[in-house]
Structures are given as C-alpha cells and as structure tokens.
Coordinates of C-alpha atoms in Angstrom, one line a residue:
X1 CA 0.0 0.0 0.0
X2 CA 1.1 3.2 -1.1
X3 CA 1.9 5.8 2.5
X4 CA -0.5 8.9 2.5
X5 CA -2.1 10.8 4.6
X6 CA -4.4 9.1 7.8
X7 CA -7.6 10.1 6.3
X8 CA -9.2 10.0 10.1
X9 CA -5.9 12.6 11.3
X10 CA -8.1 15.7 10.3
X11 CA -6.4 18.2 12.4
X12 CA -8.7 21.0 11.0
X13 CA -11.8 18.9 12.7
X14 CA -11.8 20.8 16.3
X15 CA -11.0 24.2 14.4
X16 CA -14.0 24.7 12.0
X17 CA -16.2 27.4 12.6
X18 CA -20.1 27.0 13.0
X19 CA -21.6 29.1 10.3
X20 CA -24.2 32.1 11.4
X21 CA -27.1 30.5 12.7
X22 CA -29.5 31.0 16.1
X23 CA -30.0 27.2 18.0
X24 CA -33.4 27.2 20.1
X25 CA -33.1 24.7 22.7
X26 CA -36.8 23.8 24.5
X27 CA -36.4 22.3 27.8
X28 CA -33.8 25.4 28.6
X29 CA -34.4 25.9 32.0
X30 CA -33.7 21.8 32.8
X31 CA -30.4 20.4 34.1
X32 CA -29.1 19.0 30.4
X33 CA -28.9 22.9 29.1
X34 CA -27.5 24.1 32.6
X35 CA -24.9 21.3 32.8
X36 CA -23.8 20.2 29.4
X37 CA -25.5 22.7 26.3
X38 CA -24.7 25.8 27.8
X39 CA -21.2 25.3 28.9
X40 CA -20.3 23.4 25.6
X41 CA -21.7 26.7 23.5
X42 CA -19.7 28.7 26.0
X43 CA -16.4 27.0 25.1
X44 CA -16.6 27.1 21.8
X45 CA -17.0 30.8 22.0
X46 CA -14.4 30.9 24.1
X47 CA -12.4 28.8 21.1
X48 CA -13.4 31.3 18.9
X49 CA -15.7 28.6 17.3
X50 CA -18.7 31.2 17.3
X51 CA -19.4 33.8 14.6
X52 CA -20.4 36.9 16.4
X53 CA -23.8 36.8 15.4
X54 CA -24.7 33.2 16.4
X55 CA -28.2 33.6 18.9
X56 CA -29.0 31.1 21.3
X57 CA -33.3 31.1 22.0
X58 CA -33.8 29.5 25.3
X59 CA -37.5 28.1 25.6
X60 CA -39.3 26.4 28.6
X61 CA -42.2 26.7 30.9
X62 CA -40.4 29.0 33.6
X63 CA -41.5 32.7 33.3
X64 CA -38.2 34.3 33.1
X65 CA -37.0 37.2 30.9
X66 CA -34.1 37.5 28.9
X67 CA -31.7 38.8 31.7
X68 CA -33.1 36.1 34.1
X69 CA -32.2 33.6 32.2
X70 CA -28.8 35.0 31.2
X71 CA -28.3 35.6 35.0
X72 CA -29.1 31.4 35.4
X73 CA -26.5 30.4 32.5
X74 CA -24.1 32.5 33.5
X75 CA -24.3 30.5 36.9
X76 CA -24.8 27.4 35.1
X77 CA -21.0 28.1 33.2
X78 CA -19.5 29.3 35.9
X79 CA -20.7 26.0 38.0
X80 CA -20.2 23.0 35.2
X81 CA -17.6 24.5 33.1
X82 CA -15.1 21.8 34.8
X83 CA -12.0 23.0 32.8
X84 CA -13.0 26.3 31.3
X85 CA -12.3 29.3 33.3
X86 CA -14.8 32.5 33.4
X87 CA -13.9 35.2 31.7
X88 CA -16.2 37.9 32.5
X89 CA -15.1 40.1 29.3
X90 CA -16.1 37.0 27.0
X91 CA -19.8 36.9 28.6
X92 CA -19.9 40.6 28.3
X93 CA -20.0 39.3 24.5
X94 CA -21.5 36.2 24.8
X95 CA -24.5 37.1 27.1
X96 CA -26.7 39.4 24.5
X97 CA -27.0 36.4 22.5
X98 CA -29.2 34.4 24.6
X99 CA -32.8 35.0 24.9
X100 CA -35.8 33.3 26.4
X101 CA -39.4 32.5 25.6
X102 CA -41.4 31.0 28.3
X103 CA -44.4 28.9 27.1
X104 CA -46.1 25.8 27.2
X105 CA -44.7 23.4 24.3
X106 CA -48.6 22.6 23.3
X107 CA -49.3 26.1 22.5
X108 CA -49.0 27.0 19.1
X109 CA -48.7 31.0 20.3
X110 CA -45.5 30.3 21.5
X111 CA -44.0 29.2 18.3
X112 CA -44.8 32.1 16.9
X113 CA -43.3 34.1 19.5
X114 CA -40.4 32.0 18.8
X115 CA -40.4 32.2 14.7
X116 CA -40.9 36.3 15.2
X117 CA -38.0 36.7 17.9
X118 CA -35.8 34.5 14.8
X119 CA -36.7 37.0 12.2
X120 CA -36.2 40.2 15.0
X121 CA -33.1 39.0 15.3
X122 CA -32.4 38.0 11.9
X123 CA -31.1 34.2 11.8
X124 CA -32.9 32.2 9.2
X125 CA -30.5 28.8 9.5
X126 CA -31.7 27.3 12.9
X127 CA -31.2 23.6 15.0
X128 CA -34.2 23.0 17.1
X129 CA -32.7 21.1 20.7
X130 CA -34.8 19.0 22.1
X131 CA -33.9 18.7 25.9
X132 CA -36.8 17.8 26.7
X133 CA -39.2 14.6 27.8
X134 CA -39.4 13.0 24.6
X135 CA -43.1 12.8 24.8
X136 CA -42.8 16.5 23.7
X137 CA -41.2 15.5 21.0
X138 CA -43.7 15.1 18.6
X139 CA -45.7 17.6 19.5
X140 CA -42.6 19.7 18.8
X141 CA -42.3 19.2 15.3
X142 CA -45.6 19.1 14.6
X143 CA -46.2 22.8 15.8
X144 CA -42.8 24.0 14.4
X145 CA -44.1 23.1 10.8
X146 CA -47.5 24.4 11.6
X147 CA -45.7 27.9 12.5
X148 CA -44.1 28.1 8.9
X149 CA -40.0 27.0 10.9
X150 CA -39.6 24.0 8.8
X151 CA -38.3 23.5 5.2
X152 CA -39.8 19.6 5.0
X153 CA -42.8 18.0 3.9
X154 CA -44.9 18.7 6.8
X155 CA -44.2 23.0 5.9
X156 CA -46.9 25.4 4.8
X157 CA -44.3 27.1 3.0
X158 CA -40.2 27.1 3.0
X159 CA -39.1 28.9 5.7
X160 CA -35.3 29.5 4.1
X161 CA -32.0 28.9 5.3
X162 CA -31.2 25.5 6.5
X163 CA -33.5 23.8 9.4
X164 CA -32.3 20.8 11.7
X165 CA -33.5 18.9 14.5
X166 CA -31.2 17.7 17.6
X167 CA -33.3 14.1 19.3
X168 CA -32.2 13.2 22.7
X169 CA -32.4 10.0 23.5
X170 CA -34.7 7.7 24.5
X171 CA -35.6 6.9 20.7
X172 CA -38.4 5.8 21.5
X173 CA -39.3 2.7 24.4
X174 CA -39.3 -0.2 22.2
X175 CA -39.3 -0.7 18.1
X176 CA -42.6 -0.2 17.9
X177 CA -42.6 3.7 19.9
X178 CA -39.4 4.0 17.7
X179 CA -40.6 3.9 14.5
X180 CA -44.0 5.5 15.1
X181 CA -41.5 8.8 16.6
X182 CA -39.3 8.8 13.2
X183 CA -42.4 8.5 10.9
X184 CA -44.0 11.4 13.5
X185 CA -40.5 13.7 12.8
X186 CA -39.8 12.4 9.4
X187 CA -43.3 14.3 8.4
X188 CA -42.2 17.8 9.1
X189 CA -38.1 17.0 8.7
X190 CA -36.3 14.8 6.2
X191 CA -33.8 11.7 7.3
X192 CA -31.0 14.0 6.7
X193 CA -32.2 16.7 9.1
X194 CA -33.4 14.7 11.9
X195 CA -29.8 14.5 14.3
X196 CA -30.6 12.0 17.1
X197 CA -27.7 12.8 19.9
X198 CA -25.6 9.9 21.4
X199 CA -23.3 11.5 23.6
X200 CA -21.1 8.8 23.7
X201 CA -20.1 8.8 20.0
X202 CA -18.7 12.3 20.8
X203 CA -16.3 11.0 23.2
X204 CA -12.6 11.8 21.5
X205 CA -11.6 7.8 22.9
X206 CA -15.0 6.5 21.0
X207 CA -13.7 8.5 17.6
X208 CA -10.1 7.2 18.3
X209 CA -11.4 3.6 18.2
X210 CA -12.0 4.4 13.9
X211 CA -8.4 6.2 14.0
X212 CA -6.5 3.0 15.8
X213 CA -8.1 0.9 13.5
X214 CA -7.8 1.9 10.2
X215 CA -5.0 4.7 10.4
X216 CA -2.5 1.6 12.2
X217 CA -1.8 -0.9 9.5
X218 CA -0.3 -3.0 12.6
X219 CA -3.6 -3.4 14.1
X220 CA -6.3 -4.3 11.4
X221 CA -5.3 -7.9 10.0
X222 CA -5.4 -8.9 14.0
X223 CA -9.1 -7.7 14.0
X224 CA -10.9 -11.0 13.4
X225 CA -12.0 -14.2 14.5
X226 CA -9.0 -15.7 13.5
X227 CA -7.1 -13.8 16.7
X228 CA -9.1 -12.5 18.5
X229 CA -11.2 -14.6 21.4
X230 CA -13.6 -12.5 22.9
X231 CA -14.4 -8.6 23.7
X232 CA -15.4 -7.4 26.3
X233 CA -17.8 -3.8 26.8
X234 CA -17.8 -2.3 30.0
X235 CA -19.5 0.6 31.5
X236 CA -19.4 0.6 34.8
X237 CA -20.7 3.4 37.4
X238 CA -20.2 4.0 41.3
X239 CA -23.4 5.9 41.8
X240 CA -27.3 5.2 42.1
X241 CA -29.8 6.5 40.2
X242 CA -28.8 10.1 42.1
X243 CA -32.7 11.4 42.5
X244 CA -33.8 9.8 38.9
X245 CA -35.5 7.2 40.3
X246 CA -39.0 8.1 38.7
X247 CA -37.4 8.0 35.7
X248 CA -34.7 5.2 36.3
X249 CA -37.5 2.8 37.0
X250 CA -39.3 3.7 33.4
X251 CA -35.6 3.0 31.3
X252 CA -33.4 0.5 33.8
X253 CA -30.2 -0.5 32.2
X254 CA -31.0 -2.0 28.7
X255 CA -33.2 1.0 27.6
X256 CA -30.7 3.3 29.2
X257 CA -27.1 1.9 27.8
X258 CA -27.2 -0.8 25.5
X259 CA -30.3 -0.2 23.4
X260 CA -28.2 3.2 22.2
X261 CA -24.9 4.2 23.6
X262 CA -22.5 0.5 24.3
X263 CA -24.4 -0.9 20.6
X264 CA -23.3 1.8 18.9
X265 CA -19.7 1.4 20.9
X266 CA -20.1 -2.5 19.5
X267 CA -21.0 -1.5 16.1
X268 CA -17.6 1.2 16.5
X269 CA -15.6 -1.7 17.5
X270 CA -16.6 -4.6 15.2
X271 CA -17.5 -2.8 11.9
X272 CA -16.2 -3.5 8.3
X273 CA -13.9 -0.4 7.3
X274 CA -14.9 2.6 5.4
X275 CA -14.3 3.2 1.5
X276 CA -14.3 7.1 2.9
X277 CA -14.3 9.0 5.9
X278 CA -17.7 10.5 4.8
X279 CA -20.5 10.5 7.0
X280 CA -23.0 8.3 5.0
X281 CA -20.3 5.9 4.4
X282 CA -19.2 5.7 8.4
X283 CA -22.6 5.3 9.4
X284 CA -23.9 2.9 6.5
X285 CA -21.2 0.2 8.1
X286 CA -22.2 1.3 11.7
X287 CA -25.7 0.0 10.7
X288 CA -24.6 -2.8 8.9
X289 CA -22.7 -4.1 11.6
X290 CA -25.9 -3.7 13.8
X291 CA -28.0 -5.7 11.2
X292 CA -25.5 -8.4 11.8
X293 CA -25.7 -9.3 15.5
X294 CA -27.8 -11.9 16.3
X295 CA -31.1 -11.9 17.6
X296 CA -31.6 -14.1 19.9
X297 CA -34.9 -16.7 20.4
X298 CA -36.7 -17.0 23.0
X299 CA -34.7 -20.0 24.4
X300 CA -31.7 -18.5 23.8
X301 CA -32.3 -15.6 25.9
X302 CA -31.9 -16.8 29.5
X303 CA -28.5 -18.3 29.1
X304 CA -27.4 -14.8 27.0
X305 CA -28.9 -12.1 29.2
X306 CA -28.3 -11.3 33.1
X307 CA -30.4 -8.4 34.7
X308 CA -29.2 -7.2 38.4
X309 CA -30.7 -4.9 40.5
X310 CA -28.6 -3.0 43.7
X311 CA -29.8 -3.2 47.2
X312 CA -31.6 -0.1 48.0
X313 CA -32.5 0.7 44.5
X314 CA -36.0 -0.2 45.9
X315 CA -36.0 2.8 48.7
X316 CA -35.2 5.7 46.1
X317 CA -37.3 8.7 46.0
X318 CA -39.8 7.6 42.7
X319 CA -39.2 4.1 42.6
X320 CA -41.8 1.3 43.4
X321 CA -41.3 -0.8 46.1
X322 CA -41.6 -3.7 44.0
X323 CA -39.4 -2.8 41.3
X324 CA -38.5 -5.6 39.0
X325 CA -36.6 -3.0 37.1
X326 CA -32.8 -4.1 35.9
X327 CA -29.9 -1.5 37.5
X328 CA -27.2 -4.1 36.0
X329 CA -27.2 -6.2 32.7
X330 CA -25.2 -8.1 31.4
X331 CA -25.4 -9.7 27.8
X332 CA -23.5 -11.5 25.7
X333 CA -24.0 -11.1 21.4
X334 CA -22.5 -12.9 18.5
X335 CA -22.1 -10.8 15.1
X336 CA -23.5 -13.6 12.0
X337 CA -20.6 -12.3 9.7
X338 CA -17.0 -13.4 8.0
X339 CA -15.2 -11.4 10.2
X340 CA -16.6 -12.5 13.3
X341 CA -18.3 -15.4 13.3
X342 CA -18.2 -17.6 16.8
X343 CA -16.5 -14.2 18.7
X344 CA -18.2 -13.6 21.8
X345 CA -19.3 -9.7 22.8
X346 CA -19.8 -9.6 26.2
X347 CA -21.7 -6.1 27.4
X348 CA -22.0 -5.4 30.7
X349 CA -23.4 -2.0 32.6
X350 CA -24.8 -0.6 36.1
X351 CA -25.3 1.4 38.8
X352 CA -23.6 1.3 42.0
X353 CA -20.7 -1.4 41.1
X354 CA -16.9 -1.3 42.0
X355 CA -15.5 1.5 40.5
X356 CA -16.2 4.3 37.5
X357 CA -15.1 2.7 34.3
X358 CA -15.8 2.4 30.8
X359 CA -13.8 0.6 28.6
X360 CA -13.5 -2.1 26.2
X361 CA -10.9 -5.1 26.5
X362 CA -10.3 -7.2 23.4
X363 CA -8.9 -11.1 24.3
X364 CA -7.0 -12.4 21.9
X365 CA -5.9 -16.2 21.6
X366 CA -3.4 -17.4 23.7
X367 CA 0.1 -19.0 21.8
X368 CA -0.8 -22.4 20.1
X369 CA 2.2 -23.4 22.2
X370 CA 3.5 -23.1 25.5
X371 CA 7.3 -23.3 25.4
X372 CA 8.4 -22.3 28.6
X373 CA 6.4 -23.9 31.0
X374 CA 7.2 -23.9 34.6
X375 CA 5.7 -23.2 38.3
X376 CA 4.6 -20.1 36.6
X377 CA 2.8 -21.3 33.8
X378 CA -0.9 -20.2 34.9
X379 CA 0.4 -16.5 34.8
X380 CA 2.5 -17.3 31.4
X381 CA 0.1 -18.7 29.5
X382 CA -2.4 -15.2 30.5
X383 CA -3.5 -14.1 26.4
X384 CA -2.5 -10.9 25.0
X385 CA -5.3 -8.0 26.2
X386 CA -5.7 -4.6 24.3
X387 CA -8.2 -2.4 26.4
X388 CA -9.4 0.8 24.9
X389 CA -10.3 2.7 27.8
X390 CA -12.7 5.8 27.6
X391 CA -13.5 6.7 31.2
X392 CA -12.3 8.1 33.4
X393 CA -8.6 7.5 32.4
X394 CA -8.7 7.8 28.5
X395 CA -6.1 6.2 26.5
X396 CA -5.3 2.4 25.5
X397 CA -3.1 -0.3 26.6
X398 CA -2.0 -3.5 25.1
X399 CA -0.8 -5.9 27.5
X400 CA 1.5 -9.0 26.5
X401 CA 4.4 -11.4 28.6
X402 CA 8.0 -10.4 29.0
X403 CA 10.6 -12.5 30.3
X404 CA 11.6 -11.5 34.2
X405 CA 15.2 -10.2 34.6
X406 CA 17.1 -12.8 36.1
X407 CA 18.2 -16.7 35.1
X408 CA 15.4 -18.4 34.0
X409 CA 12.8 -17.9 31.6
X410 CA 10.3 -16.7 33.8
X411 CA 7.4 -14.9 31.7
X412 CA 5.1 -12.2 33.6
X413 CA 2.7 -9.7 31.9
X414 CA 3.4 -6.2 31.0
X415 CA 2.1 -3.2 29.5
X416 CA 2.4 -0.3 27.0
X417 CA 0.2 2.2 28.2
X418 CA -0.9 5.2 26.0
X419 CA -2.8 8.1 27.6
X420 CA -4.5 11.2 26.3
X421 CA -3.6 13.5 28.9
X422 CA 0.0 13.0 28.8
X423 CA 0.6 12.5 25.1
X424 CA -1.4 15.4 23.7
X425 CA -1.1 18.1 26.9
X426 CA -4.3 20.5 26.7
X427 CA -7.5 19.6 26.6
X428 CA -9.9 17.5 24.6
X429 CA -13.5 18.7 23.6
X430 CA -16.1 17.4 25.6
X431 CA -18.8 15.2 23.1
X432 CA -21.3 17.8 23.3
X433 CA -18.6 20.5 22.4
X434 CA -18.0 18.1 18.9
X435 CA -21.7 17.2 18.3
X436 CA -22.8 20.9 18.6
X437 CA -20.6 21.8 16.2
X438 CA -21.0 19.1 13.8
X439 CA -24.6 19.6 14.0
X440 CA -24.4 23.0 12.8
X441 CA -22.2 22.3 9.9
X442 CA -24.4 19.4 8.9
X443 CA -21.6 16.6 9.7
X444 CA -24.0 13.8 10.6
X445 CA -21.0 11.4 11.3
X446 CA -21.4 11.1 14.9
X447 CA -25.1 10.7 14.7
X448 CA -27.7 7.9 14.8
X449 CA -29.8 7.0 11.9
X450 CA -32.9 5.6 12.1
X451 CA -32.1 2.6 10.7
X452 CA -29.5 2.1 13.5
X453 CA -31.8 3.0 15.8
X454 CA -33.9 0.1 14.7
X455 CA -31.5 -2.6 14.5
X456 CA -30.7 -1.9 17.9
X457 CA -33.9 -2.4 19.2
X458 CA -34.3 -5.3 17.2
X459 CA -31.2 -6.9 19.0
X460 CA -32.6 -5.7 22.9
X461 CA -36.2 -6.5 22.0
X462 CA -35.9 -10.2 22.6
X463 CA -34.1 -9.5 26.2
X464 CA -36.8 -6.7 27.0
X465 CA -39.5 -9.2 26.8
X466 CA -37.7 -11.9 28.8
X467 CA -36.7 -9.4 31.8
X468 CA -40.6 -8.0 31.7
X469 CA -42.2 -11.3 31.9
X470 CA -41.0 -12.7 35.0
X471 CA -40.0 -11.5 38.4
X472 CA -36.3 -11.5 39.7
X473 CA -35.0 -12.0 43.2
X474 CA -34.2 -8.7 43.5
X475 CA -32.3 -7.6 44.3
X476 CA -29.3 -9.3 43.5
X477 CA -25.7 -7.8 44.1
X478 CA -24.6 -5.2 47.1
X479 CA -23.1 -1.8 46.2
X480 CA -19.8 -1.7 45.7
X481 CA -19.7 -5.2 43.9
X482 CA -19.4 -5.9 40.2
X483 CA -23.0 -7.1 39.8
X484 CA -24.7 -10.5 40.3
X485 CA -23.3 -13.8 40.6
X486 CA -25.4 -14.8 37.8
X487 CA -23.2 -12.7 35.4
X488 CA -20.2 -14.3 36.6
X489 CA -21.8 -17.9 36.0
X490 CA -23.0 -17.0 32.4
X491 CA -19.4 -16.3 31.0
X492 CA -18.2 -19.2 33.0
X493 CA -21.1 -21.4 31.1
X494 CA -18.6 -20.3 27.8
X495 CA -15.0 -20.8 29.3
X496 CA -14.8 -17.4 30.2
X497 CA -14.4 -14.5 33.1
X498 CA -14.9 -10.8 33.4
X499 CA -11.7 -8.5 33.6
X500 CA -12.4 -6.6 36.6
X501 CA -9.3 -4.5 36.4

C-alpha cells in the first residue's frame, strides 16, 4: 500500500467554525442545558468557534425574561464548566446572545413568538434542541411546521435557510414507539435533518477507536476471529440513580445503555472499514454491523442475558417498592458475519458497582504453544489483552508477557500504556462540544440514523420481553460489587471471566 495521509488525522476537525445560525433549545431551564449545552456553546465561544452573530433562544415553561435567564446560564457556566475558566469580558460578549421564551410546548402561540424573535433577530438557519421529555417531541415538530420554521414536507411554505433537529435519547421505548416517533418527525423534517444525539459517539476515545483501527496498519489484519477470542464492553458506574429514580425505573439499564450508547460502541468496535471517511459511508457500516448481531430466540435468551438490581434501589425517591426494574445487565451477542463469526461480545453496565469505568478489552488467543512452561505457567500462559479505555482514564493499553530479569525464563505480563492527557497536553472537547458543532455544519458522522436505531432495538427486543415477563429475586448484588453472581456464571457457562481491572 502506497503511505499517504491518515484520512481520520483531520487536524482542521476541532478548528471549524459553525456558520451564522441562532439554535433554540426547548427544555432550557432543565439540568441538560445548565450542565452540558450551555457550557459546551460557552467553550466554543471561548475557542473562537462562534461567529459573532450566532443567537442562542432559550424556551421552557419557567416565566423568566431575557436577563433572568442569562443571570441562570451564566451560573450554570461558571458552575459546570469543569476546565473552562470565566472570563467575564467574553460573557460581556456572549450574554446578549441568549434569549428566552417561556411557554407551554402545546401552544402554538408560542411558536410564533419563537419564529418572530428568529426574524427580529435576523437568523434564518436554525437547530431545534430537544432537551426535553421526549413525549414532547412530537408535538414539537408538529407545531414547528405548523408555524411556517420547517423546510420539509410537513411545511406550509419554505421557511429559508437551512433547518435541523437535535433528538435526545430515548428513541423511543421499544421498536414499535421507535418507529412510530421517526415517521411522527420524518413528516415535518427529512432523514437527513433529523440529528438524534448519542453523547457517547462524541467522546474523543469513542472517535479514536475508527483512528486506531484503520489509520494503524499494525492493528487491522489482527481484527478478526481468526485472533481475537472475545471482547469485552464495559461501562461501569459507582453511583445510584442520584434522584432519577422516577425516571430510572421507566428505562433500567438495557433502555438506558445498551439499546443506544454501548451498541453503537459494539457496532464502532466490530465494523467493516470505510471506503471514505464521509458521514454516510461511516454510518452505512455502523448500521450494517448492527443488522449483523444476532437476535436471539426466545430459548436463547436466558443463558445470554443477566439483569441485576442494587440493594436499596428499591428505597429511592420515585421508585416502586416492588421494582423488577434491571440497574445491571449483562449480555452477551454474536455478530453472523465473516469477520466475526463464533467471537463472543460480552456487554455489561450498572449502577452502583466497583468502581467508575468504561472501557472495552479485546482477548486475543493465547500462543498455540506453551514453550516455557514452569511453576509459573498459569500466569505465562495469560493471552494478549488490548483495552481501549474511555473513562475516566482515556487512553489504550495493550498488555503482553516479557521474560523477568534474572536466570530463568520466567514470563510475567506487562504493558504499554498510552494516555491522552500525557501524550497530547491541553484539553480535549467534551462530546457535546463536537456534536454541537457538527450539528451546525451538517456533519452527521457522529449521529444515529434511524435505521440504526432500529436494528438496535431489534437486537434488545428479545431481552426486553424476557426481563418484563417474569420476576427477579431482587435484588441481587450489594453496592460496591461488580453485579450478580449470575453474570459471573453465564461467562463461566462459555470458558470465560470478566476483567475486573
């Protein structure tokens, strides 16, 4: 192969401007603006990633006024912008920008208070956020078209300049819910306006996974069945449901991780490679790759699929005393294609467990041969393990044996650790910092089609209906822990044991 340049080194990527435009985020007095929209938008105006004249329209129920709610976001930076210090001269320039609406979402006079404050202020290329309970959304897009702000079919007339939608997840709370929502949105937007937000494909270590693939020719003719033994997906978190127990209890873990963000990590991990770094080519493997796992049958499921649920999960604020509601899964997928056929994926994710981590660790086979067997040879013959670790401690390791100093040939393990912080210095952009910004320039790499969307389902459906018709000895695993026994014992059923590093 002829050298050139690595097609996914774009160093340009973090540097692009966003074009003029106004974003209207509904739901802006609720804790996703305050803690992750607002403070993104602020850093990349203190990146000089703003054009002067970009508006921010803040919409929700609360009756504030326009210096109200600058007074709350200007809290809000100054309280969740983690590594971004306040700089009082840039808000000077960055708080006329914001205004507020307040309204209720089912009104249609509020929409066009909201399309008259556009044209007062003069932006005609907009992105509608939805930060809101997605039973709003619908009724959303429905009144946006009937107020003239859309350019789709659902439009009484073109409203000019470009128009795009931002979805927050849930995508809906089964296939069914999913597809009625995109046929609901996909009247008043097209496909290729509708942006439905998974934060996790924002993450620099998620887009690094593409760039350690297929920009390292080292790597990729390693990244099949024929070497590799299992992988393992972990995201693992040390606290509760932290006062979201009214919600928690509607989602639990499957709706809430795997259905969206650790599928689309699989489908990152395990896809085919790209003919172009383009976004319809990136995501047409993506969904590919999700059309591949198999589905399991009813019979399958039960040795596949482990819910858990934490002690005390049951005494949160909002939750049921009762709950059969899953706070731990764990799951484990074959992909019905060349590349991996037979290759376990083992997923696992919940609340309240050992430690803060999300990574994933690829097993590859041990030697056909073990040469220098001795008292040692358990820990000799340990297989090769690259782990791709995205929180907290970004970077990726690839462990392998060494011989000890010393006579003998004594083998232990090793590693050669790369990390973010230390390689690169300064700071990476947070994921909503990238999918802001590629949502405004109309980069629809990073985001989830619908057709991804339903593959996904198609693949938790089966494990959905096996959790909700029975009842659980919950709960199952103390705090602190890394989930039920039962997880342990299903990857022991296959020859196999969770890295709990």
């Amino acid at each position: 192969m002829a050298d050139g340049p690595n097609p996914f080194a774009d160093p340009l990527r973090f540097q692009r401007q966003a074009p003029e435009c106004a974003i209207v985020i509904f739901g802006a007095s609720g804790d996703l603006t305050k803690r992750k929209l607002i403070p993104a938008l602020y850093r990349l105006a203190y990146d000089s990633r703003l054009p002067a004249s970009f508006s921010i329209v803040g919409v929700s129920r609360s009756p504030l006024s326009d210096d109200a709610f600058r007074d709350a976001m200007r809290e809000a930076v100054q309280n969740f912008s983690e590594d971004t210090a306040f700089d009082p001269n840039l808000w000077s320039q960055f708080a006329p920008n914001l205004y507020y609406i307040p309204g209720d979402m089912k009104d249609a006079a509020l929409y066009h208070a909201i399309a008259a404050r556009l044209q007062q202020i003069g932006q005609r290329n907009v992105l509608f956020y939805l930060a809101t309970q997605p039973s709003y959304y619908p009724v959303v897009a429905q009144q946006l078209a009937a107020a003239g702000m859309t350019n789709g079919p659902g439009a009484l007339q073109p409203s000019g300049g470009w128009k795009r939608i931002v979805v927050e997840k849930p995508f809906g709370h089964d296939l069914l819910s999913a597809r009625q929502l995109s046929a609901c949105l996909q009247t008043v937007f097209p496909e290729d306006e509708i942006y439905r937000i998974d934060h996790y494909l924002g993450k620099e270590t998620v887009q690094n996974i593409l760039a350690f693939r297929f920009g390292n020719g080292i790597f990729e003719p390693l990244w099949n069945r024929r070497y590799v033994n299992q992988v393992q997906i972990t995201a693992a978190e040390s606290i509760g449901v932290e006062g979201r127990g009214a919600y928690y209890q509607e989602s639990g873990a499957l709706r809430d991780m795997v259905q969206n963000h650790l599928l689309q990590v699989l489908a990152t991990v395990a896809m085919e490679p790209v003919p172009a770094f383009e976004p319809d080519a990136v995501r047409d493997e993506r969904a590919k790759l999700l059309r591949s796992i198999h589905v399991l049958k009813p019979g399958e499921t039960p040795q596949n699929a482990t819910p858990g649920q934490y002690a005390g999960f049951r005494d949160e604020p909002g939750v049921d005393a009762a709950s059969n509601t899953p706070t731990f899964v764990a799951a484990r997928f074959l992909i019905d294609n060349w590349r991996w056929a037979g290759v376990p994926f083992y997923v696992r994710t919940g609340k309240k467990l050992a430690k803060r981590t999300t990574e994933i660790a690829i097993q590859y086979n041990s030697a056909p041969l073990s040469l220098f067997a001795s008292a040692d040879s358990q820990l000799e013959q340990r297989p090769n393990l690259l782990i791709l670790r995205i929180q907290p401690e970004e970077g990726i390791s690839l462990r392998f044996l060494s011989k000890q100093p010393g006579s003998g040939m004594h083998l232990r393990p090793v590693s050669m650790d790369f990390k973010y912080g230390t390689s690169f210095g300064g700071r990476s952009p947070s994921a909503y910092e990238t999918l802001l910004v590629d949502a405004l320039l109309g980069d629809a790499t990073l985001y989830t089609r619908q057709d991804m969307v339903e593959a996904s389902w198609r693949v938790v459906e089966p494990i959905l209906d096996y959790f909700e018709s029975r009842r659980f000895p919950f709960p199952n695993y103390e705090p602190g822990t890394w989930g039920p026994a039962a997880a342990d014992e299903m990857l022991a059923r296959f020859g196999h044991r969770w890295r709990n590093g």
